[in-house]
């Protein structure tokens, strides 16, 4: 059914239909970086042993879903630079870290943010666009159930051996001493403040995304570049649908 405003409500509902097992891949989570990498029998990837694997859909599957529902779907950057290219979001050092887009499907437009991988040049831009399309499509409900499962698994996952090793065991001979933690850098503080502005579900999604990057969840352990990326990821979660 298409409304008077040109919105295809039936198409929007189809976007939320679950993906079949043939359309999903496996993403390792909770890898133990203290162990050597090896070929994984679950996802066929090359990584350290993982405690779990999550189902996810890639850019090709998301694009196919969009085409199946609306062959005329489009995306556009929030803004362009002097050369007419998509304007990139930059960190405090002036380095590009991602871009914002608008995705229009079935007569409705919603925002999305794509992360720009470091040191990948033109390929990085293509990956950022694909990431932005997937992120915006999630706001339409595409593969939303898989995002939700990832958030839940992130909350239920036990601490890794590295995290357990960071917790000292006080003894009678060497009592635990509380030390003053170092102050956050400007970038770390900005990321922390951005996280505080979003709801619990948004925080869980950011946490899951950080885990996918293999980054620490403690803000003091993030590099400034990582902190800038976390801040922008949190900002996108705060954008209204």
Coordinates of C-alpha atoms in Angstrom, one line a residue:
X1 CA 0.0 0.0 0.0
X2 CA 1.4 3.4 -1.0
X3 CA 0.2 6.4 1.1
X4 CA -0.7 9.8 -0.2
X5 CA 2.8 11.0 0.7
X6 CA 4.3 8.4 -1.6
X7 CA 5.5 6.0 1.1
X8 CA 5.3 2.3 0.2
X9 CA 4.3 0.8 3.6
X10 CA 4.1 -2.7 2.2
X11 CA 7.6 -2.4 0.9
X12 CA 8.9 -1.0 4.1
X13 CA 7.3 -4.0 5.9
X14 CA 9.1 -6.4 3.6
X15 CA 12.5 -4.8 4.4
X16 CA 12.2 -6.2 7.9
X17 CA 11.6 -9.8 6.8
X18 CA 14.3 -12.2 8.3
X19 CA 17.2 -13.3 6.1
X20 CA 17.5 -17.0 5.4
X21 CA 20.6 -19.0 6.4
X22 CA 22.0 -19.0 2.8
X23 CA 22.2 -15.1 3.0
X24 CA 24.1 -14.9 6.2
X25 CA 27.7 -15.2 7.1
X26 CA 29.5 -15.9 10.4
X27 CA 31.3 -13.2 12.4
X28 CA 33.7 -14.3 15.2
X29 CA 33.3 -12.6 18.5
X30 CA 35.2 -12.8 21.8
X31 CA 38.5 -13.9 20.2
X32 CA 41.3 -14.8 22.5
X33 CA 44.3 -12.8 21.2
X34 CA 46.7 -14.7 23.5
X35 CA 46.2 -17.7 21.2
X36 CA 47.7 -18.2 17.7
X37 CA 45.6 -17.6 14.6
X38 CA 44.3 -20.6 12.7
X39 CA 41.8 -21.4 10.0
X40 CA 38.3 -21.4 11.6
X41 CA 36.1 -24.3 10.9
X42 CA 33.0 -22.2 11.5
X43 CA 33.5 -19.1 9.4
X44 CA 36.5 -20.3 7.4
X45 CA 38.3 -17.2 8.4
X46 CA 41.9 -16.8 9.8
X47 CA 41.7 -15.6 13.4
X48 CA 42.4 -16.4 17.0
X49 CA 39.9 -18.9 18.7
X50 CA 36.5 -17.3 19.2
X51 CA 34.0 -18.0 22.0
X52 CA 31.0 -17.4 19.7
X53 CA 30.1 -16.7 16.1
X54 CA 27.3 -14.3 15.1
X55 CA 25.2 -14.4 12.0
X56 CA 25.5 -11.2 9.9
X57 CA 24.6 -10.0 6.4
X58 CA 27.1 -8.2 4.2
X59 CA 26.8 -5.3 1.8
X60 CA 25.9 -7.5 -1.2
X61 CA 23.0 -9.1 0.6
X62 CA 21.7 -5.8 1.9
X63 CA 21.9 -4.3 -1.6
X64 CA 20.0 -7.3 -3.0
X65 CA 17.3 -6.8 -0.4
X66 CA 17.0 -3.1 -1.3
X67 CA 16.8 -3.9 -5.0
X68 CA 14.2 -6.6 -4.5
X69 CA 11.9 -4.2 -2.5
X70 CA 12.6 -0.9 -4.4
X71 CA 14.6 -1.0 -7.6
X72 CA 14.8 2.8 -7.5
X73 CA 16.3 3.1 -4.1
X74 CA 19.0 5.8 -3.8
X75 CA 21.6 7.2 -1.5
X76 CA 23.3 10.6 -1.3
X77 CA 25.9 12.1 1.0
X78 CA 24.9 14.7 3.6
X79 CA 27.1 17.2 1.8
X80 CA 29.9 17.4 -0.8
X81 CA 33.3 19.0 -0.9
X82 CA 34.7 21.6 -3.4
X83 CA 35.3 18.8 -5.9
X84 CA 31.8 17.5 -5.7
X85 CA 32.9 14.4 -3.8
X86 CA 31.1 13.2 -0.6
X87 CA 32.3 15.3 2.4
X88 CA 34.0 13.2 4.9
X89 CA 33.8 13.4 8.7
X90 CA 37.2 14.2 10.2
X91 CA 38.8 13.7 13.6
X92 CA 40.5 16.3 15.7
X93 CA 43.7 15.8 13.7
X94 CA 41.9 16.5 10.4
X95 CA 42.0 12.9 9.3
X96 CA 39.0 11.4 7.5
X97 CA 37.2 8.8 9.5
X98 CA 33.8 8.3 7.8
X99 CA 30.8 9.8 6.1
X100 CA 27.1 10.5 6.6
X101 CA 24.5 9.5 4.0
X102 CA 20.8 9.6 3.4
X103 CA 19.2 6.4 2.2
X104 CA 15.8 6.6 0.4
X105 CA 13.8 3.4 0.0
X106 CA 10.1 3.1 -0.7
X107 CA 9.6 6.9 -0.5
X108 CA 11.2 7.2 3.0
X109 CA 14.6 8.7 3.8
X110 CA 16.8 7.8 6.8
X111 CA 20.4 8.6 7.8
X112 CA 23.4 6.3 8.0
X113 CA 27.1 6.5 9.0
X114 CA 29.9 4.6 7.4
X115 CA 33.3 4.0 9.0
X116 CA 36.3 4.8 6.9
X117 CA 39.0 2.1 7.4
X118 CA 42.5 3.6 8.0
X119 CA 45.1 3.4 5.3
X120 CA 42.9 1.9 2.5
X121 CA 42.7 4.9 0.1
X122 CA 40.0 4.6 -2.5
X123 CA 39.0 1.1 -1.3
X124 CA 38.4 2.6 2.1
X125 CA 35.9 5.1 0.6
X126 CA 34.1 2.2 -1.0
X127 CA 34.0 0.3 2.3
X128 CA 32.7 3.4 4.1
X129 CA 29.9 3.8 1.6
X130 CA 28.9 0.1 2.0
X131 CA 29.1 0.4 5.8
X132 CA 26.9 3.6 5.6
X133 CA 24.3 1.8 3.4
X134 CA 24.2 -1.1 5.8
X135 CA 23.8 1.2 8.8
X136 CA 21.1 3.2 7.2
X137 CA 19.3 0.0 6.0
X138 CA 19.3 -1.2 9.7
X139 CA 17.3 1.9 10.5
X140 CA 14.7 0.6 8.1
X141 CA 14.8 -2.8 9.9
X142 CA 17.0 -4.7 7.4
X143 CA 18.7 -7.5 9.4
X144 CA 17.6 -5.8 12.6
X145 CA 17.1 -9.1 14.3
X146 CA 20.8 -10.0 13.7
X147 CA 21.9 -6.6 15.2
X148 CA 19.7 -7.4 18.3
X149 CA 21.3 -10.8 18.7
X150 CA 24.7 -9.3 18.5
X151 CA 23.8 -6.8 21.3
X152 CA 22.5 -9.6 23.5
X153 CA 25.5 -11.8 22.9
X154 CA 27.8 -8.9 23.8
X155 CA 26.0 -8.5 27.1
X156 CA 26.1 -12.2 27.9
X157 CA 29.6 -12.9 26.8
X158 CA 32.0 -13.8 29.7
X159 CA 35.2 -11.8 30.2
X160 CA 38.1 -12.8 28.0
X161 CA 41.3 -14.3 29.5
X162 CA 43.1 -10.9 29.0
X163 CA 40.3 -9.1 30.9
X164 CA 40.5 -11.6 33.7
X165 CA 44.2 -11.2 33.9
X166 CA 43.8 -7.5 34.4
X167 CA 42.0 -8.1 37.7
X168 CA 44.7 -8.5 40.5
X169 CA 44.2 -11.1 43.2
X170 CA 45.2 -9.4 46.5
X171 CA 47.2 -11.5 49.0
X172 CA 48.1 -11.0 52.6
X173 CA 51.7 -10.2 51.7
X174 CA 50.7 -7.7 48.9
X175 CA 47.5 -6.0 49.7
X176 CA 45.7 -4.3 46.7
X177 CA 46.4 -0.7 46.4
X178 CA 44.1 1.7 44.6
X179 CA 45.9 4.0 42.2
X180 CA 44.6 7.2 40.7
X181 CA 43.7 6.5 37.0
X182 CA 45.3 8.8 34.4
X183 CA 43.1 11.5 33.0
X184 CA 41.3 11.0 29.7
X185 CA 42.7 12.7 26.6
X186 CA 40.5 15.2 24.8
X187 CA 39.4 12.6 22.2
X188 CA 38.7 9.9 24.9
X189 CA 36.7 12.4 26.9
X190 CA 34.7 13.4 23.8
X191 CA 33.9 9.7 23.1
X192 CA 32.9 9.2 26.7
X193 CA 30.6 12.3 26.6
X194 CA 29.0 11.1 23.3
X195 CA 28.3 7.7 24.7
X196 CA 26.5 9.2 27.7
X197 CA 24.0 11.0 25.4
X198 CA 22.5 7.8 23.9
X199 CA 20.2 5.2 25.2
X200 CA 21.1 1.7 26.4
X201 CA 20.4 0.0 23.1
X202 CA 22.6 2.5 21.3
X203 CA 25.4 1.9 23.8
X204 CA 25.1 -1.8 23.3
X205 CA 25.4 -1.4 19.5
X206 CA 28.5 0.8 19.9
X207 CA 30.0 -1.7 22.3
X208 CA 29.3 -4.5 19.8
X209 CA 30.9 -2.5 17.0
X210 CA 34.0 -1.8 19.1
X211 CA 34.3 -5.5 19.8
X212 CA 34.1 -6.2 16.1
X213 CA 37.1 -3.8 15.6
X214 CA 39.0 -5.7 18.3
X215 CA 39.2 -2.4 20.3
X216 CA 39.3 -2.2 24.2
X217 CA 36.1 -1.1 25.8
X218 CA 37.9 1.0 28.4
X219 CA 38.1 4.6 27.1
X220 CA 41.6 5.1 28.6
X221 CA 42.9 2.2 26.6
X222 CA 41.7 3.7 23.2
X223 CA 44.0 5.6 21.0
X224 CA 42.9 9.1 20.0
X225 CA 42.0 7.8 16.5
X226 CA 39.9 5.0 17.9
X227 CA 38.3 7.4 20.4
X228 CA 37.3 9.8 17.6
X229 CA 35.8 6.9 15.6
X230 CA 33.8 5.7 18.7
X231 CA 32.6 9.3 19.2
X232 CA 31.2 9.5 15.7
X233 CA 29.7 6.0 16.0
X234 CA 27.9 7.2 19.1
X235 CA 26.7 10.4 17.4
X236 CA 25.1 8.4 14.6
X237 CA 23.1 6.4 17.3
X238 CA 21.7 9.7 18.6
X239 CA 20.3 10.8 15.2
X240 CA 16.5 10.4 15.2
X241 CA 14.9 7.9 12.8

